[in-house]
Amino acid sequence: MTLVRDQEVIDSPWPSSEIDGDVPLLTLDEWSARRDELRRTNAPLGLRLASDQGADLIADDVQRFAVIALDFPTFKDGRAYSTARLLRERYGFRGELRAIGNVLRDQLSSMHRCGFSAFEVDGDDAADKLRKALAEIGAWYQWTGDRRPTVAHLRHARRAERARG
Amino acid sequence: MYQYDEIDQSVVDQRVAQFRGQVQRRLSGELSEDEFKPLRLMNGLYLQLHAYMLRVAIPYGTLSSAQLHKLADIARRYDRGYGHFTTRQNLQYNWPKLEDTPDILAELASVEMHAIQTSGNCIRNVTTEQFAGVAADEIDDPRVYAEIVRQWSTFHPEFSFLPRKFKIALTGAPTDRAAVRVHDIGLVLRYDDTGNVGFEVIVGGGQGRTPMIGKTIRAFLPKPYLLSYLEAIMRVYNQYGRRDNMYKARIKILVHEVGAEAFARDVEAEWEHIRATATDLPAAEEARIRAFFAAPPYRQVAGTDPGFAAKRLKDRAFALWVRTNVHAHRQPGYAIANISLKPEGLPPGDATADQMDVIAGLAERYSFGEIRVTHEQNLVLPHVAQADLYAVWQALREHGLGAANIGLISDIIACPGLDYCALANARSIPVAQQLSRRFSDLDRQHDLGELRLKIAGCITACGHHHVGHIGILGVDRKGEEYYQITLGGAADEQAAVGEIVGPAIARDELTDAVENIVTTYVDLRDTGERFIDTYRRLGRDPFKERLYDAR
Amino acid sequence: MQQVFTANRLTDGRVVYLTAAGDWSEDIAEGFLCANEDELSDYQRRAELAAVADEIVEPYAIDVQHGPDGARPVRYREVIRAFGPSIDYAVAVSAGAS
């Protein structure tokens, strides 16, 4: 298992990760039990959410975490894609959003668009896998929080450019 | 028809290259079958009984002549010379090799086609009615919105691993020719009180194990908000749809379990956050897409073509074909010509490569290069001048495409069934063949009138038996092929799920059973009543009694 | 009752049967008929190894009985897999095409 951050391989559209070393990840239950105590500390905190734990459960607390890890118990469980988008776009999470669990090369580019900025991937060639995965797709039809120009936007920008000569 | 620009083309080309890499990694063993399966499904590649099956997307059922020629070419070079048109307006090849599929996808990409998302737990081919843009009763052309939804749903990064498959259908007129009420999301174009165009949004319809008619969650959605509203629905489903049991994972189960009103509230609450964000399409882009669906350069003609009228009087066979297969067109002097892929005794919905080429040629010459695919597995030439209908009909007849049976009992909808499909309990094609032979007499068919007969080889219901006037479902009884009959289903704006008429029937008794049901109708009908009208008036009992008392 | 192992070949998806020699043939007549528990587990192991080696996909055992023309599957679904679709159209077209 290797942890790779998007900023290692591209210019990241997500807030940059300023973590030094490892941040221990609390479960949601642990966070709930120790919330008041932990909110008073300054140490960087991490949280891990299971796939059935939605972003709204921590809506008020997102800014407190340096890392939020979302679990993919199987790559077929796609709930974390929505959780990721809500954390970034609805609740303004600015820390490292990490994909853990069954994280496979072929889902990395979709995960990245949804807000994930770090990935725990099998094997030593994680950075290479991520670089290749992110380079594979040049155009997307859908808007997400990474603010990447959509196909519609690119298309009309091109036309405007051509019109200007 | 929509045409790709260089960006659309690059999306498809990149995905072909990506899939080529994935196939290589599968063949080298780097990807296991379990890891590869969702990837190949997202490119429409199944592993079936005998071979792989590739399901090519025909976006909302529209094809150009060039595209249909290419489909014929692929059938010849990579398959066994034929293809099967499905109830979701797609085309299936039954014999491709895995190692050839990247090349097949590259060939498709060269004519702006693909097999993206025709399978898998993602948003599938968006379908609409076959008369879009040419029917007189249309509020607005649903193809414009179908194309908008197609682009938005293609490789959507958030919605590629849904609890289950997801099907969206649109209709442009109050008459529902797209079966929208048995789709996960159905969109009906409507006017509001001030004449603005928008959508009635219907969610949670579906067939399969638990057939349900969809519920209207919003009576009118202004059209600029189409994508953000769809995104809200998808997000609620992606988060809360069941993932514990694949037979309870469709959105219809979620809507049923939480209730339509509660579900609607959840969607509206989510939508409040995202409406009028960059998710919605800019007006300029809608206008650009709309321009592709402008009417073709029709010849200006006044009234009915006299030659056409004369031929109808002289040639009875032509007149019969016109009666069932030709529909009125909004443009004077033009007609919509339906091509039946249900000739007597052959598998419904199949076409040989030669037939595809003939149809593509006819479209080029007589229909501005355009063909449509219906969800009842037939094809359409949407813009034929009345003056040309006779020539078209003669050419069709010469190539086994002249069956004059659209909407009649021999216009059977059938899935591939156990002859091809790994999911099936029983065969459906031989059942269709036998029924088509038994009811071959055209005069008798006309006497029976409109009768939608739909056959499914298993409860997955790809043959849409739930919404057949007469539905036939293959079941497995101790290794023998048995069939359950349902009656009174309908796929139109009076959508209904058919009622099981009694215990399942053995294959060799099935044709007689259908004969019995049809005879009951003839005996009990009032003047002018179609089968479905008689059934709605009398209910199941008289049919049940006559069928099972006789046995 | 005897059993034979079947699967789909990875490269082209064709139906194949595990032979005595341990390779995979499209002809069911060449499939090795396991007559007892020992043979069954021995060939099961071979089948699973072939799946791991990505030669074939999802192997499983089927019941066969002896007919006048050789081994014939008991289950109708497997008859179709062994001998092709039951309908004339496909056979006629495919014979003409490839």
Short mmCIF file of C-alpha atoms in Angstrom, two decimals, chain B residues 73-228:
data_model
loop_
_atom_site.label_atom_id
_atom_site.label_comp_id
_atom_site.label_asym_id
_atom_site.label_seq_id
_atom_site.Cartn_x
_atom_site.Cartn_y
_atom_site.Cartn_z
CA ASP B 73 -19.51 -3.77 -41.88
CA ILE B 74 -18.68 -4.70 -38.28
CA ALA B 75 -21.26 -7.50 -38.38
CA ARG B 76 -19.50 -8.95 -41.40
CA ARG B 77 -15.92 -8.54 -40.32
CA TYR B 78 -16.08 -9.19 -36.61
CA ASP B 79 -19.30 -11.12 -36.07
CA ARG B 80 -21.54 -13.56 -37.93
CA GLY B 81 -23.20 -11.25 -40.38
CA TYR B 82 -26.16 -10.02 -38.32
CA GLY B 83 -27.14 -7.88 -35.37
CA HIS B 84 -30.08 -7.61 -32.96
CA PHE B 85 -31.95 -4.36 -32.21
CA THR B 86 -33.09 -4.12 -28.59
CA THR B 87 -35.93 -2.66 -26.55
CA ARG B 88 -33.62 0.20 -25.50
CA GLN B 89 -32.89 1.23 -29.08
CA ASN B 90 -29.40 -0.31 -29.04
CA LEU B 91 -27.78 -2.96 -31.24
CA GLN B 92 -26.27 -6.22 -30.01
CA TYR B 93 -23.59 -8.34 -31.63
CA ASN B 94 -23.55 -11.90 -30.31
CA TRP B 95 -20.11 -13.21 -31.30
CA PRO B 96 -17.31 -10.65 -30.90
CA LYS B 97 -13.95 -11.71 -29.48
CA LEU B 98 -12.57 -9.83 -26.47
CA GLU B 99 -9.28 -9.27 -28.25
CA ASP B 100 -11.13 -7.64 -31.18
CA THR B 101 -13.31 -5.31 -29.16
CA PRO B 102 -10.81 -2.41 -28.97
CA ASP B 103 -10.67 -2.46 -32.78
CA ILE B 104 -14.47 -2.69 -33.00
CA LEU B 105 -14.80 0.30 -30.68
CA ALA B 106 -12.27 2.20 -32.81
CA GLU B 107 -14.36 1.43 -35.91
CA LEU B 108 -17.45 2.68 -34.12
CA ALA B 109 -15.61 5.82 -33.01
CA SER B 110 -14.77 6.56 -36.64
CA VAL B 111 -18.50 7.09 -37.28
CA GLU B 112 -19.18 8.83 -33.96
CA MET B 113 -20.49 5.75 -32.22
CA HIS B 114 -19.51 3.80 -29.12
CA ALA B 115 -20.66 1.20 -26.61
CA ILE B 116 -20.18 3.41 -23.57
CA GLN B 117 -22.39 2.70 -20.59
CA THR B 118 -24.72 0.26 -22.31
CA SER B 119 -24.15 -1.96 -19.30
CA GLY B 120 -22.94 -1.65 -15.74
CA ASN B 121 -24.25 0.19 -12.69
CA CYS B 122 -24.24 3.53 -14.38
CA ILE B 123 -26.55 5.72 -16.45
CA ARG B 124 -27.47 3.81 -19.61
CA ASN B 125 -28.48 4.86 -23.11
CA VAL B 126 -31.01 7.67 -22.90
CA THR B 127 -34.00 6.71 -25.02
CA THR B 128 -36.81 8.64 -26.64
CA GLU B 129 -39.59 8.00 -29.08
CA GLN B 130 -38.97 7.09 -32.66
CA PHE B 131 -41.07 9.93 -34.12
CA ALA B 132 -39.16 12.73 -32.39
CA GLY B 133 -38.99 15.78 -34.58
CA VAL B 134 -41.55 14.54 -37.09
CA ALA B 135 -44.71 13.85 -35.13
CA ALA B 136 -47.49 16.39 -35.33
CA ASP B 137 -48.39 16.26 -31.63
CA GLU B 138 -44.94 17.17 -30.30
CA ILE B 139 -44.45 20.01 -27.81
CA ASP B 140 -40.71 20.18 -28.39
CA ASP B 141 -38.14 17.88 -29.92
CA PRO B 142 -37.07 15.47 -27.17
CA ARG B 143 -33.87 14.61 -29.05
CA VAL B 144 -32.40 17.98 -28.07
CA TYR B 145 -32.75 17.11 -24.40
CA ALA B 146 -31.81 13.48 -24.96
CA GLU B 147 -28.50 14.67 -26.41
CA ILE B 148 -28.00 17.08 -23.48
CA VAL B 149 -28.64 14.27 -21.00
CA ARG B 150 -26.43 11.89 -23.00
CA GLN B 151 -23.45 14.22 -22.73
CA TRP B 152 -24.03 14.98 -19.07
CA SER B 153 -24.33 11.28 -18.21
CA THR B 154 -21.27 10.12 -20.18
CA PHE B 155 -18.55 9.05 -17.74
CA HIS B 156 -20.07 11.13 -14.98
CA PRO B 157 -17.34 10.92 -12.33
CA GLU B 158 -19.79 10.80 -9.40
CA PHE B 159 -22.30 8.33 -10.80
CA SER B 160 -20.27 5.49 -12.32
CA PHE B 161 -20.76 3.07 -9.42
CA LEU B 162 -24.44 3.34 -8.62
CA PRO B 163 -26.31 0.68 -6.63
CA ARG B 164 -27.65 -0.61 -9.92
CA LYS B 165 -28.26 0.25 -13.58
CA PHE B 166 -30.11 3.48 -14.37
CA LYS B 167 -32.36 4.17 -17.34
CA ILE B 168 -33.73 7.54 -18.45
CA ALA B 169 -36.36 8.04 -21.14
CA LEU B 170 -37.95 11.15 -22.64
CA THR B 171 -41.11 11.80 -24.60
CA GLY B 172 -41.87 14.98 -26.52
CA ALA B 173 -45.62 14.63 -26.64
CA PRO B 174 -48.47 13.77 -24.29
CA THR B 175 -48.70 10.47 -26.17
CA ASP B 176 -45.98 8.38 -24.61
CA ARG B 177 -44.19 6.40 -27.29
CA ALA B 178 -41.09 5.91 -25.14
CA ALA B 179 -42.54 3.98 -22.19
CA VAL B 180 -41.27 6.69 -19.82
CA ARG B 181 -43.42 5.48 -16.94
CA VAL B 182 -41.47 2.24 -16.67
CA HIS B 183 -38.07 3.88 -16.52
CA ASP B 184 -35.98 4.93 -13.53
CA ILE B 185 -36.49 8.54 -14.63
CA GLY B 186 -39.13 9.47 -17.18
CA LEU B 187 -39.29 13.00 -18.57
CA VAL B 188 -42.41 14.28 -20.31
CA LEU B 189 -42.18 17.58 -22.15
CA ARG B 190 -44.95 19.91 -21.07
CA TYR B 191 -46.03 23.52 -21.13
CA ASP B 192 -46.69 25.46 -17.96
CA ASP B 193 -49.58 27.94 -17.66
CA THR B 194 -47.66 30.67 -19.42
CA GLY B 195 -46.47 28.54 -22.34
CA ASN B 196 -42.93 27.87 -21.13
CA VAL B 197 -41.49 24.48 -21.99
CA GLY B 198 -40.43 22.19 -19.18
CA PHE B 199 -40.65 18.65 -17.89
CA GLU B 200 -42.89 16.51 -15.80
CA VAL B 201 -40.40 14.41 -13.82
CA ILE B 202 -41.42 10.81 -13.11
CA VAL B 203 -39.21 8.59 -10.97
CA GLY B 204 -39.17 4.97 -9.93
CA GLY B 205 -40.74 3.12 -12.83
CA GLY B 206 -39.28 -0.18 -13.91
CA GLN B 207 -39.88 -3.77 -14.88
CA GLY B 208 -37.97 -6.85 -13.82
CA ARG B 209 -38.71 -8.68 -10.60
CA THR B 210 -40.80 -5.89 -9.06
CA PRO B 211 -42.50 -3.99 -11.87
CA MET B 212 -43.69 -0.51 -10.93
CA ILE B 213 -45.16 2.49 -12.64
CA GLY B 214 -43.16 5.65 -11.93
CA LYS B 215 -44.39 8.44 -9.64
CA THR B 216 -44.47 12.09 -10.61
CA ILE B 217 -42.20 13.89 -8.17
CA ARG B 218 -42.41 17.22 -9.91
CA ALA B 219 -45.25 18.30 -12.16
CA PHE B 220 -43.25 20.97 -13.95
CA LEU B 221 -39.52 21.61 -14.03
CA PRO B 222 -38.41 24.61 -16.09
CA LYS B 223 -36.11 23.31 -18.78
CA PRO B 224 -32.95 25.31 -17.90
CA TYR B 225 -32.72 23.29 -14.69
CA LEU B 226 -32.86 19.85 -16.28
CA LEU B 227 -29.31 18.79 -15.47
CA SER B 228 -29.12 20.11 -11.92
#
